[in-house]
Structure formats: structure tokens, C-alpha cells
mmCIF file of C-alpha atoms in Angstrom:
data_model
loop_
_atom_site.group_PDB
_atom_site.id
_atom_site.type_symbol
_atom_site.label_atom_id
_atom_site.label_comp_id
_atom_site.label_asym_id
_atom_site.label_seq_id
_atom_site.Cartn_x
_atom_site.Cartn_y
_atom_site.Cartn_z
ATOM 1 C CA UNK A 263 0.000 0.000 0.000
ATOM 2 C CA UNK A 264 1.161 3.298 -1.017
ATOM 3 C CA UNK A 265 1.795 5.683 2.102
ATOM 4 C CA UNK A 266 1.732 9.305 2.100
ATOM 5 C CA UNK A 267 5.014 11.031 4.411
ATOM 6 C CA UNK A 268 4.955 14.062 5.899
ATOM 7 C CA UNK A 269 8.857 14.153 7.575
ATOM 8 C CA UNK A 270 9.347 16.775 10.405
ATOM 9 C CA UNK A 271 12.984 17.583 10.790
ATOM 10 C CA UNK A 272 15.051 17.941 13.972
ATOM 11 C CA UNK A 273 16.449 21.330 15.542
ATOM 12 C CA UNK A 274 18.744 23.626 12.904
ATOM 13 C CA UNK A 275 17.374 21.446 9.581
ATOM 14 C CA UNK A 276 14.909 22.059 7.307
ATOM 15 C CA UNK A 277 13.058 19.806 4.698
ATOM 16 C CA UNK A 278 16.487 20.083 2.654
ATOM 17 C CA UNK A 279 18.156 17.007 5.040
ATOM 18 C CA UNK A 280 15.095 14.703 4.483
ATOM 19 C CA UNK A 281 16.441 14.406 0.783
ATOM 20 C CA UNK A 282 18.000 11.212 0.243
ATOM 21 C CA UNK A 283 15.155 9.621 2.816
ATOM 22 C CA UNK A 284 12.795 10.646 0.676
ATOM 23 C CA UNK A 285 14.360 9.641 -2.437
ATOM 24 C CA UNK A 286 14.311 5.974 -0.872
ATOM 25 C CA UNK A 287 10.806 6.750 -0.102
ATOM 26 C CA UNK A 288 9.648 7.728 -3.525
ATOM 27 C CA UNK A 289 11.533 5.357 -5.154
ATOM 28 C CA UNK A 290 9.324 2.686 -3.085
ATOM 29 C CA UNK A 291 6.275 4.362 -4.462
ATOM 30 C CA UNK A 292 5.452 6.853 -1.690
ATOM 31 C CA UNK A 293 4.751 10.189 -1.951
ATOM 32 C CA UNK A 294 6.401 11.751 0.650
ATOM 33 C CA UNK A 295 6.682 15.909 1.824
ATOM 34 C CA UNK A 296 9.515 17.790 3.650
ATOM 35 C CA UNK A 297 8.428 20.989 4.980
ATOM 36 C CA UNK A 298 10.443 23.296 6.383
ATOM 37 C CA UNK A 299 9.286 24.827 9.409
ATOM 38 C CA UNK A 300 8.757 29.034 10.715
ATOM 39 C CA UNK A 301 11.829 29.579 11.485
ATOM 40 C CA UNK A 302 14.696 27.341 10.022
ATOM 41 C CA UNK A 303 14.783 28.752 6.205
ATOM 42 C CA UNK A 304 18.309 29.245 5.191
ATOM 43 C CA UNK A 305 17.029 33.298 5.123
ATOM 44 C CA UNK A 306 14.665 32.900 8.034
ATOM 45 C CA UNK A 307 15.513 35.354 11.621
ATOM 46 C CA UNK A 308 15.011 33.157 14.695
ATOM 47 C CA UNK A 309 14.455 35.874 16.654
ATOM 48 C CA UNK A 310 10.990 36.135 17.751
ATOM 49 C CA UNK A 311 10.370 32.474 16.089
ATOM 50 C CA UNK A 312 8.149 30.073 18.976
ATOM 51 C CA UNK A 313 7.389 26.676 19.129
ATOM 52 C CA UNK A 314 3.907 27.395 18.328
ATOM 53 C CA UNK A 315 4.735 29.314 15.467
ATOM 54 C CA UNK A 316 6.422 25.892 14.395
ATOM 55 C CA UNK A 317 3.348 23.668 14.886
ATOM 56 C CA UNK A 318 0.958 26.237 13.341
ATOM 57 C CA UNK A 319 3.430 26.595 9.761
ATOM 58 C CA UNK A 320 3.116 22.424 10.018
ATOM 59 C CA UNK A 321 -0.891 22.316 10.226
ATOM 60 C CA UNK A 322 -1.333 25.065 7.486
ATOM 61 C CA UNK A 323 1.464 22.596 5.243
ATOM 62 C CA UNK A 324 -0.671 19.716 5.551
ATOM 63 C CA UNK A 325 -4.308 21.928 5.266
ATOM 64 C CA UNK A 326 -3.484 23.802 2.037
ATOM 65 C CA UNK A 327 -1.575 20.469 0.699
ATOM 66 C CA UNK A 328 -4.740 18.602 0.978
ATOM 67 C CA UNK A 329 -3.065 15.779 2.804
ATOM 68 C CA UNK A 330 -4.668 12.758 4.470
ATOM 69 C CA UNK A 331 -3.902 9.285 5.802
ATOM 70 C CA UNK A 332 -0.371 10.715 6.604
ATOM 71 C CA UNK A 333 2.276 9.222 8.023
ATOM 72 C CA UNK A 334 3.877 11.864 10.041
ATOM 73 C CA UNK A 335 7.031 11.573 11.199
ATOM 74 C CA UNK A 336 9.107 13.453 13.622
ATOM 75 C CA UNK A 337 12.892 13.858 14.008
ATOM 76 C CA UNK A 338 14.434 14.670 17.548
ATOM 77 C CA UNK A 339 12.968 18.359 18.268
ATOM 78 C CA UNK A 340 10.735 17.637 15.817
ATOM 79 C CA UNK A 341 8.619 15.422 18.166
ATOM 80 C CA UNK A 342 7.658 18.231 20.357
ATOM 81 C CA UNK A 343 5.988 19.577 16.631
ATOM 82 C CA UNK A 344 4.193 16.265 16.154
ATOM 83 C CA UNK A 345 2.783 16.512 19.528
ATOM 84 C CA UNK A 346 1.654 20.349 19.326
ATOM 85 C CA UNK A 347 0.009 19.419 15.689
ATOM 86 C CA UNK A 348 -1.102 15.742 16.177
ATOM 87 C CA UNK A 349 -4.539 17.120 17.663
ATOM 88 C CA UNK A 350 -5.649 19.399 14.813
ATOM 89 C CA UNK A 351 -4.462 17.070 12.049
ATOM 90 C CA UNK A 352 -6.173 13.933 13.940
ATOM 91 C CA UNK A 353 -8.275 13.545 10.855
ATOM 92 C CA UNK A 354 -5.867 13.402 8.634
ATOM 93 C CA UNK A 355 -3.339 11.177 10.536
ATOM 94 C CA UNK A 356 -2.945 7.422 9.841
ATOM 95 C CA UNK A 357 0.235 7.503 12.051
ATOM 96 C CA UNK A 358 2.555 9.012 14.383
ATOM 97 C CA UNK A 359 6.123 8.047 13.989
ATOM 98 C CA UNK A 360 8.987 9.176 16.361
ATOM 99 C CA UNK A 361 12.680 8.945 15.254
ATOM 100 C CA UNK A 362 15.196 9.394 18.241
ATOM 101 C CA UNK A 363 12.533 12.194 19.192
ATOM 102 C CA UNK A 364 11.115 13.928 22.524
ATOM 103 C CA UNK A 365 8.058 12.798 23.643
ATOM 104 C CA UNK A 366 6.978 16.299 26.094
ATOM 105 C CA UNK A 367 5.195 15.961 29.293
ATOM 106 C CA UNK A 368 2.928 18.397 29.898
ATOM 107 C CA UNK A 369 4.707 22.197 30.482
ATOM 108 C CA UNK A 370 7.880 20.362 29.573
ATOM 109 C CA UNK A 371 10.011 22.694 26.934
ATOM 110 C CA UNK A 372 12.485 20.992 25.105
ATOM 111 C CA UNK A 373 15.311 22.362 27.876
ATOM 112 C CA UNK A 374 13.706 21.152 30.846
ATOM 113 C CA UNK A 375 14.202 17.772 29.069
ATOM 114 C CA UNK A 376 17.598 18.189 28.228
ATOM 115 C CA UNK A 377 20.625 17.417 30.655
ATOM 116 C CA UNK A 378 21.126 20.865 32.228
ATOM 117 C CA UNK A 379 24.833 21.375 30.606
ATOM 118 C CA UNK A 380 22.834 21.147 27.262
ATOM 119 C CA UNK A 381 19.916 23.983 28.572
ATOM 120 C CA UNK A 382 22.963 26.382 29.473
ATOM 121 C CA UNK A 383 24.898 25.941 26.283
ATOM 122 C CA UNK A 384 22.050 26.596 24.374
ATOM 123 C CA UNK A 385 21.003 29.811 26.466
ATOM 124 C CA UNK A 386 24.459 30.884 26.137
ATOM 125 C CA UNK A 387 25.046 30.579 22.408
ATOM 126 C CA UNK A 388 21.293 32.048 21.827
ATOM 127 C CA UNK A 389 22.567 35.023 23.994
ATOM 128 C CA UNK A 390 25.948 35.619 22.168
ATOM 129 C CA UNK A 391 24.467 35.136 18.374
ATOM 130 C CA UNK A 392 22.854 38.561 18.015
ATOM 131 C CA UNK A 393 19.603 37.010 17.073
ATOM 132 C CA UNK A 394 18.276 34.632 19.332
ATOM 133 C CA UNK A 395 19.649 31.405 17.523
ATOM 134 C CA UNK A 396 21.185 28.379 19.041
ATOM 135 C CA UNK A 397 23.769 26.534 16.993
ATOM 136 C CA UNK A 398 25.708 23.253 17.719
ATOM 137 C CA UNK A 399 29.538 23.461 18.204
ATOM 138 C CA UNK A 400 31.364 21.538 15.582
ATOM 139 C CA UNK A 401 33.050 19.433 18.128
ATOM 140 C CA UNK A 402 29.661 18.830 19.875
ATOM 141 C CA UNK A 403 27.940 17.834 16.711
ATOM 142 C CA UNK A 404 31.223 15.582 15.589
ATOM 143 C CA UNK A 405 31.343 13.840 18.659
ATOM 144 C CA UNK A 406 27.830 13.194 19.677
ATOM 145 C CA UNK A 407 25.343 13.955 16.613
ATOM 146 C CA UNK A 408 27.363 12.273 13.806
ATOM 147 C CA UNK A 409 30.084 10.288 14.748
ATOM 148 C CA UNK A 410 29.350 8.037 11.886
ATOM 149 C CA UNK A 411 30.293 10.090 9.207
ATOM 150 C CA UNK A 412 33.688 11.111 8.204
ATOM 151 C CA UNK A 413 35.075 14.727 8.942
ATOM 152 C CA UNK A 414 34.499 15.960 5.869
ATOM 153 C CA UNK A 415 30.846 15.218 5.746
ATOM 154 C CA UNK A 416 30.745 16.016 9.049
ATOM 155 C CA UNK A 417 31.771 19.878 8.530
ATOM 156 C CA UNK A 418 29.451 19.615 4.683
ATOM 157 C CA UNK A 419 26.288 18.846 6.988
ATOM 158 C CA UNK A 420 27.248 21.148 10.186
ATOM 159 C CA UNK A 421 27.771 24.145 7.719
ATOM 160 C CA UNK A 422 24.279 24.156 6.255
ATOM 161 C CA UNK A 423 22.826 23.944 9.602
ATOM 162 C CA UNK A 424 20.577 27.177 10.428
ATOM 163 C CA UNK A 425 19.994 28.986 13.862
ATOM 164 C CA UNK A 426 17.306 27.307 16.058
ATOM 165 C CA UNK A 427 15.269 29.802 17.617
ATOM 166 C CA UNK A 428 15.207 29.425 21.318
ATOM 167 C CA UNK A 429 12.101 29.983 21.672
ATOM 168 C CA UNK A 430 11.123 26.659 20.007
ATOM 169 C CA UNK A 431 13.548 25.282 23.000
ATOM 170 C CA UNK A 432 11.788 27.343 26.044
ATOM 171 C CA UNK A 433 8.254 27.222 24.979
ATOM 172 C CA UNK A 434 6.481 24.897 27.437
ATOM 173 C CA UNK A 435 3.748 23.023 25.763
ATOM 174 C CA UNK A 436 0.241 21.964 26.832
ATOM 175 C CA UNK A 437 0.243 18.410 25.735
ATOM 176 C CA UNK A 438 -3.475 17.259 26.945
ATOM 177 C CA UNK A 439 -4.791 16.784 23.830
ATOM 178 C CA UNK A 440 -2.341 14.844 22.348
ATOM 179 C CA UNK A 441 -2.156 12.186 25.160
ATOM 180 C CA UNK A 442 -5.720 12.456 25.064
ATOM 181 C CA UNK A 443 -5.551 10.928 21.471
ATOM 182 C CA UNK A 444 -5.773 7.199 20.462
ATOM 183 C CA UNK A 445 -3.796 6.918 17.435
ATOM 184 C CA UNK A 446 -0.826 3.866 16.096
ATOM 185 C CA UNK A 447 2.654 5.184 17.263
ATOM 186 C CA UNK A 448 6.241 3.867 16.287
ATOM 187 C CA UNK A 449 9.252 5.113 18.366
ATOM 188 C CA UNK A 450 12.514 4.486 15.746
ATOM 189 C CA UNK A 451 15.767 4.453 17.760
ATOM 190 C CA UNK A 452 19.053 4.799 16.001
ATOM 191 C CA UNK A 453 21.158 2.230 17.664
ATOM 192 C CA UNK A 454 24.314 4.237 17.688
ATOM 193 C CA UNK A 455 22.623 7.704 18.617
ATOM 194 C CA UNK A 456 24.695 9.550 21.400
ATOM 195 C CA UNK A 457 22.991 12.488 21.207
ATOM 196 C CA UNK A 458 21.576 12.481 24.905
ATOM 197 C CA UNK A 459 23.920 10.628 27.230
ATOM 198 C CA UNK A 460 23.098 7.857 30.331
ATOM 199 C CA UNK A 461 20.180 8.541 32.325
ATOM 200 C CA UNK A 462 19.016 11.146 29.516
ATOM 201 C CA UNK A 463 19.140 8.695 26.110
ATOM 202 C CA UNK A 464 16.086 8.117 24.250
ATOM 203 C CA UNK A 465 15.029 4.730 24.673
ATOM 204 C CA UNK A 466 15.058 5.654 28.817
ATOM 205 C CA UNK A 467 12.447 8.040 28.449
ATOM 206 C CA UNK A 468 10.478 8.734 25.745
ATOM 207 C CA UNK A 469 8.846 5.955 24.171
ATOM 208 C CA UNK A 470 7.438 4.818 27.587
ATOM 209 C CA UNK A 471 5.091 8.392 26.852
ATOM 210 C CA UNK A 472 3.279 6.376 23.690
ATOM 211 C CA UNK A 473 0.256 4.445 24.186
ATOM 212 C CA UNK A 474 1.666 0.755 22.807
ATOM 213 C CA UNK A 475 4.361 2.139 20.229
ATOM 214 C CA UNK A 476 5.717 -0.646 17.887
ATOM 215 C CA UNK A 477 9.798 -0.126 18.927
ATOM 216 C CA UNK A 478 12.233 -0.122 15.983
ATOM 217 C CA UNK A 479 15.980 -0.483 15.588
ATOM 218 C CA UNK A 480 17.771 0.943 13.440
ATOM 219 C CA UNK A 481 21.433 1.263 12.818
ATOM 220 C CA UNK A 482 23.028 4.480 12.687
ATOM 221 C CA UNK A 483 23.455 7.804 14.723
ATOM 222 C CA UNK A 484 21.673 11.014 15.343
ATOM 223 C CA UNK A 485 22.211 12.134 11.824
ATOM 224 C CA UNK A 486 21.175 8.813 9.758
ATOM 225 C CA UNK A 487 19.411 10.760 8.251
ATOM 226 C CA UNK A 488 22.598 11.568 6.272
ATOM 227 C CA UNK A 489 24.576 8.699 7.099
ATOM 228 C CA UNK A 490 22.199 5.488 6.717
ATOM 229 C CA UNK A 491 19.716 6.952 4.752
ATOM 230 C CA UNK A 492 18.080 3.456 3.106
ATOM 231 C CA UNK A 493 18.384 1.776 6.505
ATOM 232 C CA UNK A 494 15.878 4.620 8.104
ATOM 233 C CA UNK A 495 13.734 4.956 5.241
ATOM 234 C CA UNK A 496 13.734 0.821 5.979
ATOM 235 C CA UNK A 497 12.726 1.894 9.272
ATOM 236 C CA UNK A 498 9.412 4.050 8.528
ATOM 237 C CA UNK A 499 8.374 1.751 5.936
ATOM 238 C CA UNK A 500 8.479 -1.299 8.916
ATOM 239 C CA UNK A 501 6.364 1.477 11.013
ATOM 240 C CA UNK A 502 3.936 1.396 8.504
ATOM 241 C CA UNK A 503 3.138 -2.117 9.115
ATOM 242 C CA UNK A 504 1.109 -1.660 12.255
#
């Protein structure tokens, strides 16, 4: 059966990274959309950008698309978007699908769920860029994002990163409706994701949140996106099979 993606990127991407996913995708016989979100255009200023502003540019995608029986997927960050829009797409969903991706309690902004050396660096680097942006060290995103790349894809990938807007990080979200929903959920976990460390990874957390998600494996780190591209788009399609 074909299956119609909508892919929600991660902090600092837009729908540009989704592009070899997508081409596995399509190639499959999907039809699958990318959106970029308010916010994280290459041009975009982060300044005054807010999580909500990020949920409400995903619901008008998907309204003035025409969309339905979606598969939406969300990367990271991008969960938090899922969650916000979930409840005003709920006609149009078939699935929710969470890659490596925050699952908020309610009033829980994406720093509060963050180890608190990650909440400070982002504050501080949103405070020094001039415009409200947070950006990832190199080093940070080498070592713990996409060790599974070499260096020179490493610093291709990290350079066409955009400024997140903090706000997206800070916001605290009313999540009520959404865990009010009753809808399939997949939590995809890249095996080799280092992202959030010990008592703060993924798999300890977050998929617990989902009513009865169907767990997936998948190899590959933070950024598989890039790095094991087939292997994830593997991974959605085995979502799909709920």
C-alpha cells in the first residue's frame, strides 16, 4: 500500500536534510513531503520564532496540501511539533512516527528535558548570536550527533545547519490533547545515537510516553538521516506495518 510522508525535521534542519530519505521513499512508491518549518529557512531570523509558530506553519502545510492518511514523522525536536500538531491534524493522521525524538510531558520545553549542561549551552550561544539562535559546536555535533560520518561530511552537513530559535527550546507546551488521542505510534531508535547521554538517552524516556508504540531499531546515529539513509527509510516503511 502506497503511504503518504509528511517528515518533520530535527532542531537547525529544514526539509532540505530529508532528501536522500525521501528519495528511498519515492523510489518505493510513496509520496512523501519535507516541509520546512517558521523559522529554520536558510534566510529565516530566529528571533521572535516560537514553538507554536512551528506547529501552526506544520498544520497550514498539511491543510493547504490537501493531505490525508499521513504518516507523520518526527525527528528529535521535531517530536515536540508532532505533539503540538497531532490534535488538529487527527483527521488526517494514519500515524505518528517518532525517530530518536522527545516525547513532552505536559509544560515540559524541550530544555527542561535536556541534561542541564545542554539547557545552558544553548542559552548561552542564543545570547551571544545577536539574534536569538542556538547553533551546535562543531566538536559537539562531531562527537555526539554524527560520529558516523567522516570529517568531511561532518563539517558539509554542520555548515548548512541554520539557527534554532530558542524559543522553540523554552516554549512549554500543553500536551493534553495529544495524550488524550488514540492513534498507532512507532518510536525508531538509532542504535548508535549519542545524542543524549546515560540517564538522559532516548530509549530511557520517551517511548514509555506512547500508548503501545511498535519499537524499531535501526542502525546508525543522530544524523542517519545523512549517514544510513536506506536503513531509516527501511525503518518508517516497517512502522507502517502496524
Amino acid at each position: 500500500m502506497s503511504e503518504t510522508f509528511v517528515l518533520v525535521t530535527g532542531a537547525c534542519h529544514g526539509g532540505w536534510a530529508w532528501r536522500s530519505v525521501a528519495n528511498e521513499l519515492r523510489a518505493a512508491g510513496h509520496e512523501v513531503h519535507t516541509p520546512t518549518l517558521a523559522g529554520l529557512g536558510e534566510d529565516d531570523d530566529p528571533r521572535d520564532v516560537t514553538l507554536t509558530d512551528c506547529v501552526n506553519s506544520l498544520v497550514e502545510y498539511v491543510e493547504r496540501a490537501g493531505l490525508t492518511d499521513i504518516t507523520l514523522v518526527g525527528h528529535s525536536w521535531g517530536g515536540y511539533v508532532l505533539v503540538g500538531a497531532a490534535p488538529r491534524l487527527a483527521s488526517r493522521l494514519r500515524r505518528l512516527v517518532f525517530w530518536s525524538a522527545f516525547v513532552p510531558n505536559d509544560g515540559e520545553s524541550l530544555i527542561d528535558a535536556c541534561p542541564p549542561h545542554y539547557g545552558e549551552m544553548f542559552r548561552a550561544v542564543a545570547a551571544a548570536s545577536g539574534n536569538n539562535g542556538v547553533t551546535f559546536p562543531f566538536e559537539v555535533f562531531q562527537q555526539a550527533f554524527m560520529q558516523d560520518a567522516d570529517e568531511e561530511t561532518q563539517r558539509i552537513v554542520h555548515s548548512l545547519l541554520v539557527p534554532q530559535p530558542l524559543g522553540t527550546f523554552t516554549e512549554k507546551p500543553d500536551t493534553s490533547a495529544f495524550y488524550a488521542m488514540d492513534i498507532p505510534t512507532a518510536y525508531v531508535l538509532s542504535e548508535e545515537d549519542l545524542s543524549l547521554p546515560g540517564e538522559w538517552h532516548w530509549a530511557e524516556r520517551f517511548p514509555q510516553r506512547l500508548k503501545n508504540p511498535l519499537m524499531i531499531e535501526t542502525p546508525g546515529s543522530h544524523e542517519a538521516l545523512f549517514t544510513r539513509p536506506a536503513e531509516l527509510a527501511d525503518a518508517f516503511l516497517r512502522a507502517c506495518a502496524q
